[in-house]
Amino acid sequence: MKTLLGGRIAPLHGSKGTEAEGPGEGPREEDEEPLLSEPEEDDAEARPLPPVCGSPMRGMWRDEKVALYCDEVLRGCKAEDADDAMTKYLSEKLKLKDKWLGVWKTNPELFFMKYEEASIPFVGILVEVTCKPCPSSSSCFNVTVSIAEPFSSNIANIPRNLVNEILEELEHNVPLLEVYPVEGQDSDLHDIALALEVVRFFYDFLWRDWDDEESCENYAALIEERINLWCDIQDGTIPGPIAQRFKKTLEKYKNKRVELVEYQSNIKEDPSAAEAVECWKKYYEIVMLCGLLKMWEDLRLRVHGPFFPRILRRRKGKRDFGKTITHIVAKVMTTDMVKDLSSDTLLQQHDDLDLALDSCYSGDTVVIFPGEYQAVNLALLTDDIIIKGIGKREEIMITSEPSHDSFVVSKADNVKLMHLSLIQQGTVDGIVVVESGHMTLENCILKCEGTGVCVLTGAALTITDSEITGAQGAGVELYPGSMAILERNEIHHCNNLRTSDISKSTLGGVNMKVLPAPKLKMTNNHIYSNNGYGVSILQPTEQFFIVAEEALNKGAASGDKKDDNTISKVMQNLNLEMNNNKIEANLKGDIRIVTN
């Protein structure tokens, strides 16, 4: 019977070269002595783990990853043959050396009844590996291992006899992908380490459970798209909050699939009606998540995420008796607050902005006095209302609810926000999303934490005398077929990607996606100090290009100079009108028209 380690556990070894610093990040000692030596006593404390081979794929460029998987490993195979392709690739590399030293990293649950996941991410044991893999799938490769000398682990007081017991129970066979070759061996081991990482990366990030269930004419092209998606997340092209949404969706999909398999396995006989219904419910939830993930793999949906309705609430319309109400939002209402309103104005006072919005019908006005507010109903704007602050806009602060995806979302025909400060905290959607209809922002401050203002296909936006700052993507994002008028605004310090490599993203102040062309009118705006371009226009044909330094509004754009007649044609084709804008001090340039 297996003995589980209990009691106090010694801290993880913190010496350089252990996994606490990441694979292969510890210093490599010169002229390293062979690791095998005489066996130690069973009660001897485990030594620190030696450094494992560095991450060979860490320095690979996007194109190199694509060439490796699509041209070398998969070689045009179909999805159902991907396992065989991985098996063949890994088998060829393992022929280089049949015995070597590695660190076996496994789930702590195998050793401990109770542990803190944050303090013990894995149990690592130095083992000698004998390669005799012969299964049908590379993801299920097993290899024979034995404890290597000197006995080494990332947990100082793990008993050697416990490790022996666990290995005996496993018949000394462990998954090959849990073993990481250590440094200090011959060069063949670096090729094996690369092959193992290639296979791990494929199953962790590129493979989807539905791949072999569906026909795909060009599987290599699909893998290339997934590599591009992964690289876009890593280099910050996709803003951090949006990347987190994708990761959570993928993790949720995997967990739901496991739940379904476990639920089905617990049904011993013919399922009851209730069990059958539960199976179908779990199955359709998986199908829904699968559909969302597939949308993410389409480049056209990359920056903002999947196009799915954010508002499911129906429009109320006008009240039955035809009157409109002015809702006063303040802790206490005084006569001074309403002295400028006409005597026949119908009033309703709320101390909560959410209640005020929930009480609104089309034609109502919400008046907000200085204070700090939160309102989830701002993400459910379906009726034509006016929301305006009284006093300085800096003193009327509306913050988002971090646990919600969206902050301000509208599909009303005509909704207006005035004299407010919107402060985004944790939400992953754009700070304002115009899903349909028309929205006006007047004299507002928008302090973004995720993406900026997003105008989806067919929607319209007017922003005047406002300030947009801090967006991880573009300050204003115009989707194909949208319309926007920007007048007298400041858009600055956007494209603040949480990545060390900002050179790979062109987003900045205003970004337009052109298929079909959105309509944009910009007058007297100040767009400055953005980490990308001031204005970037994504055009899917090669007839457009990076515009010249003096082309538009005397902006200093990067690229080759073109004649003004050609640039004028570009502006006409794009329905783009720009007058008296000041575009300056943007990190990568001021105006850019590029092809996909």
Coordinates of C-alpha atoms in Angstrom, one line a residue:
M1 CA 0.0 0.0 0.0
K2 CA 1.3 3.4 -0.9
T3 CA 2.6 5.6 1.9
L4 CA 1.8 9.2 1.5
L5 CA 4.1 11.8 2.8
G6 CA 2.6 13.8 5.6
G7 CA 3.8 16.3 8.2
R8 CA 6.0 19.3 7.6
I9 CA 7.5 19.6 4.2
A10 CA 10.8 21.3 3.7
P11 CA 10.9 24.3 1.4
L12 CA 11.7 23.8 -2.3
H13 CA 15.4 24.0 -3.0
G14 CA 16.1 27.6 -4.1
S15 CA 19.6 27.2 -5.4
K16 CA 20.4 28.5 -8.9
G17 CA 19.6 26.1 -11.7
T18 CA 16.6 24.5 -10.1
E19 CA 13.2 24.8 -11.6
A20 CA 12.3 27.6 -9.3
E21 CA 14.0 29.8 -11.9
G22 CA 12.4 28.3 -14.9
P23 CA 13.8 25.6 -17.3
G24 CA 17.4 26.1 -18.3
E25 CA 17.7 29.6 -16.6
G26 CA 20.3 28.6 -14.0
P27 CA 24.0 28.9 -14.7
R28 CA 25.7 26.1 -16.5
E29 CA 28.9 24.9 -14.8
E30 CA 32.0 24.2 -16.8
D31 CA 33.3 20.7 -17.2
E32 CA 30.5 19.2 -15.2
E33 CA 31.2 15.9 -13.5
P34 CA 29.0 12.9 -14.4
L35 CA 25.8 12.8 -12.3
L36 CA 25.8 9.1 -11.6
S37 CA 27.6 8.1 -8.4
E38 CA 27.2 5.6 -5.6
P39 CA 23.7 5.3 -4.1
E40 CA 23.0 7.3 -0.9
E41 CA 21.3 6.3 2.3
D42 CA 17.5 6.2 2.2
D43 CA 17.2 8.9 4.8
A44 CA 19.7 11.3 3.2
E45 CA 18.3 14.7 2.3
A46 CA 17.7 15.1 -1.4
R47 CA 20.2 17.3 -3.2
P48 CA 19.0 20.2 -5.4
L49 CA 18.1 19.4 -9.0
P50 CA 20.6 20.1 -11.7
P51 CA 19.6 22.6 -14.4
V52 CA 17.6 21.3 -17.3
C53 CA 18.2 22.1 -20.9
G54 CA 17.2 25.7 -21.8
S55 CA 14.0 26.3 -23.8
P56 CA 15.1 25.9 -27.4
M57 CA 11.8 27.4 -28.8
R58 CA 12.0 30.5 -26.7
G59 CA 14.1 32.4 -29.2
M60 CA 12.3 31.2 -32.3
W61 CA 10.6 33.7 -34.5
R62 CA 7.0 33.3 -35.6
D63 CA 8.0 32.2 -39.1
E64 CA 10.5 29.6 -37.7
K65 CA 7.7 28.1 -35.6
V66 CA 5.4 27.9 -38.6
A67 CA 8.1 26.3 -40.7
L68 CA 9.0 23.8 -38.0
Y69 CA 5.4 22.5 -37.5
C70 CA 3.9 22.9 -40.9
D71 CA 6.9 21.9 -43.1
E72 CA 9.0 19.6 -40.9
V73 CA 6.6 17.9 -38.5
L74 CA 3.1 17.8 -39.9
R75 CA 4.1 17.9 -43.6
G76 CA 0.6 18.5 -44.9
C77 CA -1.0 15.7 -42.9
K78 CA -4.7 15.7 -42.0
A79 CA -5.9 16.4 -38.4
E80 CA -6.6 12.7 -37.7
D81 CA -3.0 11.9 -38.6
A82 CA -1.4 14.6 -36.4
D83 CA -0.8 12.1 -33.5
D84 CA 1.1 9.8 -35.9
A85 CA 3.1 12.7 -37.3
M86 CA 4.1 13.7 -33.7
T87 CA 5.0 10.1 -32.9
K88 CA 7.2 9.7 -36.0
Y89 CA 9.0 13.0 -35.4
L90 CA 9.7 12.2 -31.7
S91 CA 10.7 8.6 -32.4
E92 CA 13.3 9.7 -34.9
K93 CA 14.8 12.1 -32.4
L94 CA 14.8 9.6 -29.5
K95 CA 16.9 7.2 -31.6
L96 CA 19.8 9.6 -31.1
K97 CA 20.3 8.3 -27.5
D98 CA 18.5 5.5 -25.6
K99 CA 19.7 6.4 -22.1
W100 CA 20.0 9.9 -20.6
L101 CA 19.4 11.9 -17.4
G102 CA 16.4 14.0 -16.9
V103 CA 14.2 15.7 -14.3
W104 CA 10.8 14.0 -13.9
K105 CA 8.2 16.6 -13.0
T106 CA 4.9 15.2 -11.9
N107 CA 1.8 16.3 -10.0
P108 CA 2.3 16.7 -6.3
E109 CA -1.0 14.7 -5.7
L110 CA 1.0 11.6 -6.5
F111 CA 3.0 12.1 -3.3
F112 CA 1.0 14.4 -1.0
M113 CA -2.4 14.2 0.6
K114 CA -2.5 17.9 1.3
Y115 CA -0.3 20.6 -0.2
E116 CA -0.5 24.2 -1.3
E117 CA -0.4 24.4 -5.1
A118 CA 1.3 27.8 -5.0
S119 CA 4.2 26.5 -2.9
I120 CA 4.6 23.1 -4.6
P121 CA 3.9 23.5 -8.4
F122 CA 5.4 20.1 -9.1
V123 CA 7.5 17.3 -7.6
G124 CA 10.8 17.0 -9.5
I125 CA 13.0 13.9 -9.3
L126 CA 16.4 13.3 -11.0
V127 CA 16.0 10.1 -13.0
E128 CA 17.8 7.9 -15.5
V129 CA 15.7 7.5 -18.6
T130 CA 15.6 4.4 -20.9
C131 CA 13.8 5.1 -24.1
K132 CA 11.7 2.3 -25.5
P133 CA 8.5 4.1 -26.5
C134 CA 6.1 2.2 -28.7
P135 CA 2.6 3.5 -28.2
S136 CA 0.2 4.7 -30.9
S137 CA 0.1 8.3 -29.8
S138 CA 3.0 10.6 -28.9
S139 CA 0.9 12.2 -26.2
C140 CA 0.8 8.9 -24.4
F141 CA 4.5 8.1 -24.7
N142 CA 5.9 6.3 -21.6
V143 CA 9.5 5.7 -20.8
T144 CA 11.3 3.6 -18.2
V145 CA 12.9 5.5 -15.4
S146 CA 14.9 4.8 -12.3
I147 CA 16.3 7.1 -9.6
A148 CA 19.6 8.6 -10.6
E149 CA 22.5 9.3 -8.3
P150 CA 22.9 11.5 -6.4
F151 CA 19.3 11.4 -5.2
S152 CA 18.0 14.9 -6.2
S153 CA 14.7 16.7 -5.9
N154 CA 13.2 20.2 -5.6
I155 CA 11.9 19.1 -2.2
A156 CA 14.7 18.6 0.3
N157 CA 13.1 16.2 2.7
I158 CA 11.2 13.9 0.3
P159 CA 11.9 10.3 1.4
R160 CA 13.8 8.3 -1.2
N161 CA 11.8 5.1 -0.2
L162 CA 8.6 7.0 -1.0
V163 CA 9.8 7.8 -4.5
N164 CA 10.8 4.2 -4.9
E165 CA 7.3 3.0 -3.8
I166 CA 5.6 5.4 -6.3
L167 CA 7.9 4.3 -9.2
E168 CA 7.2 0.6 -8.4
E169 CA 3.5 1.2 -8.4
L170 CA 3.9 2.9 -11.8
E171 CA 6.2 -0.1 -12.9
H172 CA 8.8 2.5 -13.5
N173 CA 6.9 3.8 -16.5
V174 CA 6.2 7.6 -16.6
P175 CA 4.9 9.9 -19.4
L176 CA 7.9 11.0 -21.5
L177 CA 6.5 14.5 -21.8
E178 CA 6.9 14.9 -18.0
V179 CA 10.7 14.3 -18.3
Y180 CA 13.1 17.2 -19.0
P181 CA 16.7 16.4 -20.1
V182 CA 19.4 18.0 -17.8
E183 CA 22.3 20.1 -19.0
G184 CA 25.8 18.8 -19.1
Q185 CA 25.2 15.8 -21.4
D186 CA 26.2 15.5 -25.1
S187 CA 24.7 17.6 -27.9
D188 CA 22.2 14.9 -28.9
L189 CA 20.3 15.7 -25.7
H190 CA 19.7 19.2 -26.9
D191 CA 18.0 17.8 -30.0
I192 CA 15.9 15.5 -27.8
A193 CA 15.0 18.4 -25.5
L194 CA 13.9 20.4 -28.6
A195 CA 11.8 17.5 -29.8
L196 CA 10.1 17.1 -26.5
E197 CA 9.3 20.8 -26.3
V198 CA 7.9 20.8 -29.8
V199 CA 5.5 18.0 -28.9
R200 CA 4.5 19.6 -25.5
F201 CA 3.8 22.9 -27.2
F202 CA 1.7 21.2 -29.9
Y203 CA -0.6 19.5 -27.4
D204 CA -0.6 22.4 -24.9
F205 CA -1.3 25.3 -27.4
L206 CA -2.0 24.1 -30.9
W207 CA -4.1 20.9 -30.7
R208 CA -7.8 21.1 -30.1
D209 CA -9.9 18.1 -29.0
W210 CA -12.3 18.6 -31.9
D211 CA -9.6 18.5 -34.5
D212 CA -9.8 14.8 -35.4
E213 CA -13.6 14.9 -35.2
E214 CA -14.0 17.4 -38.1
S215 CA -12.7 17.4 -41.7
C216 CA -10.1 20.1 -42.5
E217 CA -8.8 20.4 -46.0
N218 CA -5.6 22.2 -44.9
Y219 CA -4.7 21.3 -41.4
A220 CA -1.2 22.9 -41.6
A221 CA -2.9 26.3 -42.5
L222 CA -5.1 25.9 -39.3
I223 CA -2.0 25.2 -37.2
E224 CA -0.3 28.3 -38.7
E225 CA -3.3 30.4 -37.6
R226 CA -3.1 29.0 -34.1
I227 CA 0.7 29.8 -34.0
N228 CA -0.2 33.4 -35.1
L229 CA -2.8 33.6 -32.3
W230 CA -0.3 32.4 -29.7
C231 CA 2.3 34.8 -30.9
D232 CA -0.2 37.7 -31.0
I233 CA -1.0 37.0 -27.3
Q234 CA 2.7 36.7 -26.4
D235 CA 3.9 39.9 -28.1
G236 CA 0.9 41.9 -27.0
T237 CA -0.8 42.5 -30.3
I238 CA -3.9 41.2 -28.6
P239 CA -4.4 43.3 -25.5
G240 CA -3.8 41.6 -22.2
P241 CA -7.5 41.5 -21.0
I242 CA -8.6 40.1 -24.3
A243 CA -5.9 37.4 -24.2
Q244 CA -7.1 36.5 -20.7
R245 CA -10.6 36.0 -22.0
F246 CA -9.3 33.6 -24.7
K247 CA -7.2 31.7 -22.2
K248 CA -10.2 31.4 -19.7
T249 CA -12.5 30.2 -22.5
L250 CA -10.0 27.6 -23.6
E251 CA -9.4 26.4 -20.0
K252 CA -13.2 26.3 -19.4
Y253 CA -13.7 24.2 -22.6
K254 CA -11.1 21.7 -21.4
N255 CA -12.6 21.5 -18.0
K256 CA -16.1 21.0 -19.3
R257 CA -14.9 18.3 -21.6
V258 CA -13.3 16.5 -18.6
E259 CA -16.5 16.9 -16.6
L260 CA -18.6 15.3 -19.4
V261 CA -16.3 12.3 -19.7
E262 CA -16.3 11.8 -15.9
Y263 CA -20.0 12.2 -15.7
Q264 CA -20.6 9.6 -18.4
S265 CA -18.1 7.2 -16.8
N266 CA -20.1 7.3 -13.5
I267 CA -23.3 6.1 -15.3
K268 CA -23.1 2.3 -14.6
E269 CA -26.2 1.1 -16.5
D270 CA -28.6 2.6 -19.0
P271 CA -28.9 6.3 -18.3
S272 CA -32.0 7.6 -16.7
A273 CA -33.9 10.4 -18.4
A274 CA -32.4 13.0 -16.0
E275 CA -28.9 11.7 -16.7
A276 CA -29.5 11.8 -20.4
V277 CA -30.6 15.4 -20.2
E278 CA -27.6 16.3 -18.1
C279 CA -25.3 14.7 -20.6
W280 CA -26.9 16.7 -23.4
K281 CA -26.7 20.0 -21.4
K282 CA -22.9 19.4 -20.8
Y283 CA -22.4 18.5 -24.4
Y284 CA -24.1 21.6 -25.8
E285 CA -22.1 23.8 -23.4
I286 CA -19.0 22.3 -24.9
V287 CA -20.2 22.9 -28.4
M288 CA -20.9 26.5 -27.6
L289 CA -17.4 27.0 -26.1
C290 CA -15.9 25.2 -29.1
G291 CA -17.7 27.6 -31.5
L292 CA -16.3 30.7 -29.6
L293 CA -12.7 29.3 -29.7
K294 CA -13.0 28.7 -33.4
M295 CA -14.0 32.3 -33.9
W296 CA -10.8 33.4 -32.1
E297 CA -8.8 31.5 -34.7
D298 CA -10.1 33.9 -37.4
L299 CA -7.7 36.8 -37.8
R300 CA -10.5 39.2 -38.5
L301 CA -11.8 38.8 -35.0
R302 CA -8.5 39.0 -33.3
V303 CA -8.2 42.4 -31.6
H304 CA -11.6 42.7 -29.9
G305 CA -12.7 39.1 -29.5
P306 CA -15.6 37.1 -30.8
F307 CA -18.6 38.9 -32.2
F308 CA -21.4 37.7 -29.9
P309 CA -24.2 39.8 -28.6
R310 CA -23.3 41.5 -25.3
I311 CA -26.8 42.7 -24.7
L312 CA -29.7 40.3 -24.5
R313 CA -32.2 42.6 -22.8
R314 CA -35.1 43.8 -24.9
R315 CA -35.8 47.5 -25.5
K316 CA -38.5 49.0 -23.2
G317 CA -39.5 51.9 -25.4
K318 CA -41.6 54.8 -24.1
R319 CA -43.9 54.7 -21.1
D320 CA -47.5 54.0 -21.6
F321 CA -48.6 57.5 -20.4
G322 CA -46.0 59.1 -22.8
K323 CA -44.2 61.1 -20.1
T324 CA -40.5 61.2 -19.5
I325 CA -38.8 61.3 -16.1
T326 CA -35.5 62.9 -15.0
H327 CA -33.7 60.6 -12.6
I328 CA -31.6 62.4 -10.0
V329 CA -28.6 60.3 -8.7
A330 CA -27.4 61.6 -5.4
K331 CA -27.3 60.5 -1.8
V332 CA -29.5 63.4 -0.8
M333 CA -31.6 65.6 -3.2
T334 CA -31.9 69.3 -2.4
T335 CA -34.0 72.0 -4.0
D336 CA -30.8 73.6 -5.3
M337 CA -30.1 70.5 -7.4
V338 CA -33.3 71.0 -9.4
K339 CA -33.7 74.8 -9.5
D340 CA -32.8 74.9 -13.2
L341 CA -35.4 72.3 -14.2
S342 CA -38.8 73.4 -15.5
S343 CA -41.7 73.2 -13.1
D344 CA -43.5 70.4 -15.0
T345 CA -40.4 68.1 -14.9
L346 CA -41.2 64.7 -13.4
L347 CA -38.5 63.8 -10.9
Q348 CA -37.3 60.6 -9.3
Q349 CA -34.4 60.4 -6.9
H350 CA -32.0 57.5 -6.5
D351 CA -28.9 57.0 -4.4
D352 CA -27.8 54.2 -6.7
L353 CA -26.9 54.7 -10.4
D354 CA -27.9 51.1 -11.2
L355 CA -31.4 51.6 -9.9
A356 CA -31.8 54.8 -11.9
L357 CA -30.7 53.1 -15.1
D358 CA -33.0 50.2 -14.4
S359 CA -35.9 52.6 -14.0
C360 CA -35.3 54.3 -17.4
Y361 CA -37.5 54.3 -20.5
S362 CA -36.7 55.9 -23.8
G363 CA -36.6 59.7 -23.6
D364 CA -35.6 59.7 -19.9
T365 CA -32.6 61.7 -18.5
V366 CA -30.3 60.5 -15.8
V367 CA -28.6 63.4 -13.9
I368 CA -25.6 62.4 -11.8
F369 CA -24.1 64.6 -9.1
P370 CA -20.4 64.4 -7.9
G371 CA -19.4 61.1 -6.3
E372 CA -18.1 57.7 -7.2
Y373 CA -20.5 55.2 -8.7
Q374 CA -20.7 51.7 -10.2
A375 CA -23.5 50.4 -12.4
V376 CA -23.6 47.0 -14.2
N377 CA -26.7 48.4 -16.1
L378 CA -24.3 50.6 -18.2
A379 CA -23.5 47.4 -20.1
L380 CA -27.2 47.0 -21.0
L381 CA -28.1 50.3 -22.7
T382 CA -31.0 49.6 -25.0
D383 CA -33.2 52.7 -24.7
D384 CA -32.6 56.2 -26.0
I385 CA -31.6 58.1 -22.8
I386 CA -29.3 60.9 -21.8
I387 CA -26.8 60.3 -18.9
K388 CA -25.1 63.5 -17.8
G389 CA -23.1 64.7 -14.9
I390 CA -23.6 68.0 -13.1
G391 CA -20.3 69.7 -12.0
K392 CA -16.8 69.0 -13.0
R393 CA -16.4 65.9 -15.0
E394 CA -13.4 64.8 -12.9
E395 CA -15.7 64.7 -9.8
I396 CA -18.3 62.4 -11.4
M397 CA -16.5 59.0 -11.4
I398 CA -18.1 55.9 -12.7
T399 CA -15.9 52.8 -12.3
S400 CA -16.4 49.4 -13.8
E401 CA -17.1 46.2 -11.9
P402 CA -13.9 44.1 -12.2
S403 CA -15.8 40.8 -12.2
H404 CA -17.8 41.7 -15.3
D405 CA -16.6 41.4 -18.9
S406 CA -18.2 44.7 -20.1
F407 CA -18.4 48.3 -18.8
V408 CA -20.4 50.5 -21.1
V409 CA -22.3 48.7 -24.0
S410 CA -25.1 50.2 -26.1
K411 CA -27.4 49.1 -28.9
A412 CA -29.8 51.9 -28.4
D413 CA -30.8 54.0 -31.4
N414 CA -29.5 57.1 -29.8
V415 CA -27.9 57.3 -26.3
K416 CA -25.8 60.1 -24.9
L417 CA -23.2 60.4 -22.1
M418 CA -22.1 63.8 -21.0
H419 CA -19.7 65.4 -18.4
L420 CA -18.5 62.1 -16.9
S421 CA -15.4 60.2 -16.0
L422 CA -15.4 56.5 -17.0
I423 CA -12.7 54.5 -15.1
Q424 CA -12.2 51.0 -16.3
Q425 CA -11.0 48.4 -13.7
G426 CA -10.5 44.8 -14.7
T427 CA -13.2 44.5 -17.4
V428 CA -11.8 42.8 -20.6
D429 CA -14.2 44.4 -23.2
G430 CA -13.6 47.9 -24.6
I431 CA -14.3 50.7 -22.1
V432 CA -17.2 51.6 -24.4
V433 CA -18.7 49.2 -27.0
V434 CA -21.2 50.5 -29.5
E435 CA -22.9 47.3 -30.7
S436 CA -25.5 49.0 -32.8
G437 CA -27.3 52.3 -33.1
H438 CA -25.6 55.6 -32.3
M439 CA -23.8 56.8 -29.2
T440 CA -22.6 60.3 -28.3
L441 CA -19.8 61.0 -25.8
E442 CA -19.5 64.7 -24.9
N443 CA -17.0 66.2 -22.5
C444 CA -16.1 62.9 -21.0
I445 CA -12.8 61.4 -19.6
L446 CA -12.2 57.7 -20.5
K447 CA -9.5 56.1 -18.4
C448 CA -9.0 52.7 -20.0
E449 CA -7.4 49.6 -18.6
G450 CA -8.3 47.2 -21.3
T451 CA -9.2 48.1 -24.9
G452 CA -10.5 51.5 -25.8
V453 CA -13.8 52.6 -27.5
C454 CA -15.0 49.9 -30.0
V455 CA -17.5 50.7 -32.7
L456 CA -18.8 47.5 -34.2
T457 CA -20.1 46.9 -37.7
G458 CA -23.1 49.1 -38.6
A459 CA -22.8 51.2 -35.4
A460 CA -22.1 54.9 -35.2
L461 CA -20.2 57.0 -32.6
T462 CA -19.7 60.8 -32.0
I463 CA -17.1 61.9 -29.5
T464 CA -16.6 65.6 -28.8
D465 CA -14.4 67.5 -26.3
S466 CA -13.4 64.3 -24.5
E467 CA -10.1 62.6 -23.4
I468 CA -9.2 58.9 -24.0
T469 CA -6.1 57.5 -22.3
G470 CA -4.5 54.3 -21.1
A471 CA -6.0 51.8 -23.6
Q472 CA -3.9 48.6 -24.1
G473 CA -5.1 48.6 -27.7
A474 CA -6.2 51.5 -29.9
G475 CA -8.0 54.4 -28.2
V476 CA -10.8 54.2 -30.8
E477 CA -11.3 51.0 -32.8
L478 CA -13.5 51.2 -35.9
Y479 CA -14.8 48.0 -37.3
P480 CA -15.8 47.5 -41.0
G481 CA -18.9 49.4 -42.0
S482 CA -19.0 51.6 -38.8
M483 CA -19.2 55.4 -38.7
A484 CA -17.5 57.9 -36.3
I485 CA -17.1 61.6 -35.9
L486 CA -14.3 62.8 -33.6
E487 CA -14.0 66.5 -32.8
R488 CA -11.8 68.3 -30.3
N489 CA -10.7 65.3 -28.4
E490 CA -7.4 64.2 -26.8
I491 CA -6.3 60.6 -27.4
H492 CA -3.0 59.8 -25.8
H493 CA -0.9 57.1 -24.1
C494 CA -2.8 54.3 -25.7
N495 CA -1.4 51.0 -27.0
N496 CA 0.0 50.5 -23.5
L497 CA 0.6 46.8 -24.0
R498 CA 1.8 44.8 -21.1
T499 CA 4.7 43.3 -23.0
S500 CA 8.4 44.0 -23.3
D501 CA 8.2 44.0 -27.1
I502 CA 5.9 46.9 -28.3
S503 CA 7.6 46.9 -31.7
K504 CA 5.2 44.2 -33.0
S505 CA 2.0 46.2 -32.7
T506 CA 0.8 49.2 -34.8
L507 CA -2.2 50.1 -32.8
G508 CA -2.3 53.5 -31.1
G509 CA -4.7 56.4 -31.1
V510 CA -7.3 55.5 -33.8
N511 CA -7.5 52.2 -35.6
M512 CA -9.7 51.4 -38.7
K513 CA -10.4 48.0 -40.2
V514 CA -11.4 48.4 -43.8
L515 CA -13.7 45.7 -45.3
P516 CA -16.0 47.5 -46.1
A517 CA -14.5 50.9 -45.3
P518 CA -15.8 52.6 -42.1
K519 CA -16.6 56.3 -42.3
L520 CA -14.5 58.7 -40.2
K521 CA -14.5 62.4 -39.8
M522 CA -11.8 63.9 -37.5
T523 CA -11.6 67.6 -36.7
N524 CA -9.4 69.5 -34.3
N525 CA -8.3 66.4 -32.4
H526 CA -5.0 66.1 -30.5
I527 CA -3.5 62.6 -30.8
Y528 CA -0.2 62.2 -29.1
S529 CA 2.2 60.0 -27.0
N530 CA 0.7 56.7 -28.1
N531 CA 3.0 53.6 -28.2
G532 CA 1.9 52.7 -31.8
Y533 CA 0.8 55.0 -34.6
G534 CA -1.5 58.0 -34.2
V535 CA -3.9 56.7 -36.8
S536 CA -3.6 53.2 -38.4
I537 CA -5.8 51.9 -41.2
L538 CA -5.8 48.2 -41.9
Q539 CA -6.6 47.7 -45.6
P540 CA -6.9 44.1 -47.0
T541 CA -5.6 44.9 -50.5
E542 CA -2.1 45.9 -51.8
Q543 CA -3.3 49.1 -53.4
F544 CA -2.7 51.1 -50.2
F545 CA 0.5 51.8 -48.4
I546 CA 2.2 53.7 -45.6
V547 CA 1.5 57.3 -46.3
A548 CA 4.0 60.1 -46.6
E549 CA 5.3 62.5 -44.0
E550 CA 3.3 65.5 -45.3
A551 CA 0.3 63.5 -46.5
L552 CA -2.4 63.9 -44.0
N553 CA -2.6 66.9 -41.6
K554 CA 1.2 67.3 -41.7
G555 CA 1.5 64.0 -39.8
A556 CA 5.0 62.4 -39.6
A557 CA 4.2 58.9 -40.9
S558 CA 6.7 56.2 -41.6
G559 CA 7.3 54.8 -45.0
D560 CA 7.9 55.8 -48.6
K561 CA 6.7 59.1 -49.9
K562 CA 3.8 59.0 -52.4
D563 CA 2.2 61.8 -54.4
D564 CA -0.7 63.8 -53.0
N565 CA -3.1 62.8 -55.8
T566 CA -2.8 59.1 -54.8
I567 CA -3.3 59.9 -51.1
S568 CA -6.4 61.9 -52.0
K569 CA -7.8 58.8 -53.7
V570 CA -7.0 56.7 -50.7
M571 CA -9.0 59.2 -48.5
Q572 CA -11.9 59.2 -50.8
N573 CA -12.0 55.4 -51.0
L574 CA -11.9 55.1 -47.2
N575 CA -14.5 57.8 -46.5
L576 CA -11.9 59.5 -44.4
E577 CA -12.1 63.3 -43.7
M578 CA -9.4 64.8 -41.5
N579 CA -9.1 68.6 -40.8
N580 CA -6.9 70.6 -38.4
N581 CA -5.8 67.6 -36.3
K582 CA -2.6 67.7 -34.3
I583 CA -0.9 64.3 -34.4
E584 CA 2.5 64.2 -32.8
A585 CA 5.0 62.3 -30.6
N586 CA 3.6 58.9 -31.3
L587 CA 6.2 56.2 -30.9
K588 CA 6.1 54.5 -34.3
G589 CA 4.8 57.3 -36.4
D590 CA 1.7 59.4 -36.8
I591 CA -0.4 58.0 -39.7
R592 CA -0.2 54.6 -41.3
I593 CA -2.2 52.9 -44.1
V594 CA -1.1 49.3 -44.3
T595 CA -2.2 46.1 -46.0
N596 CA -3.0 42.9 -44.1

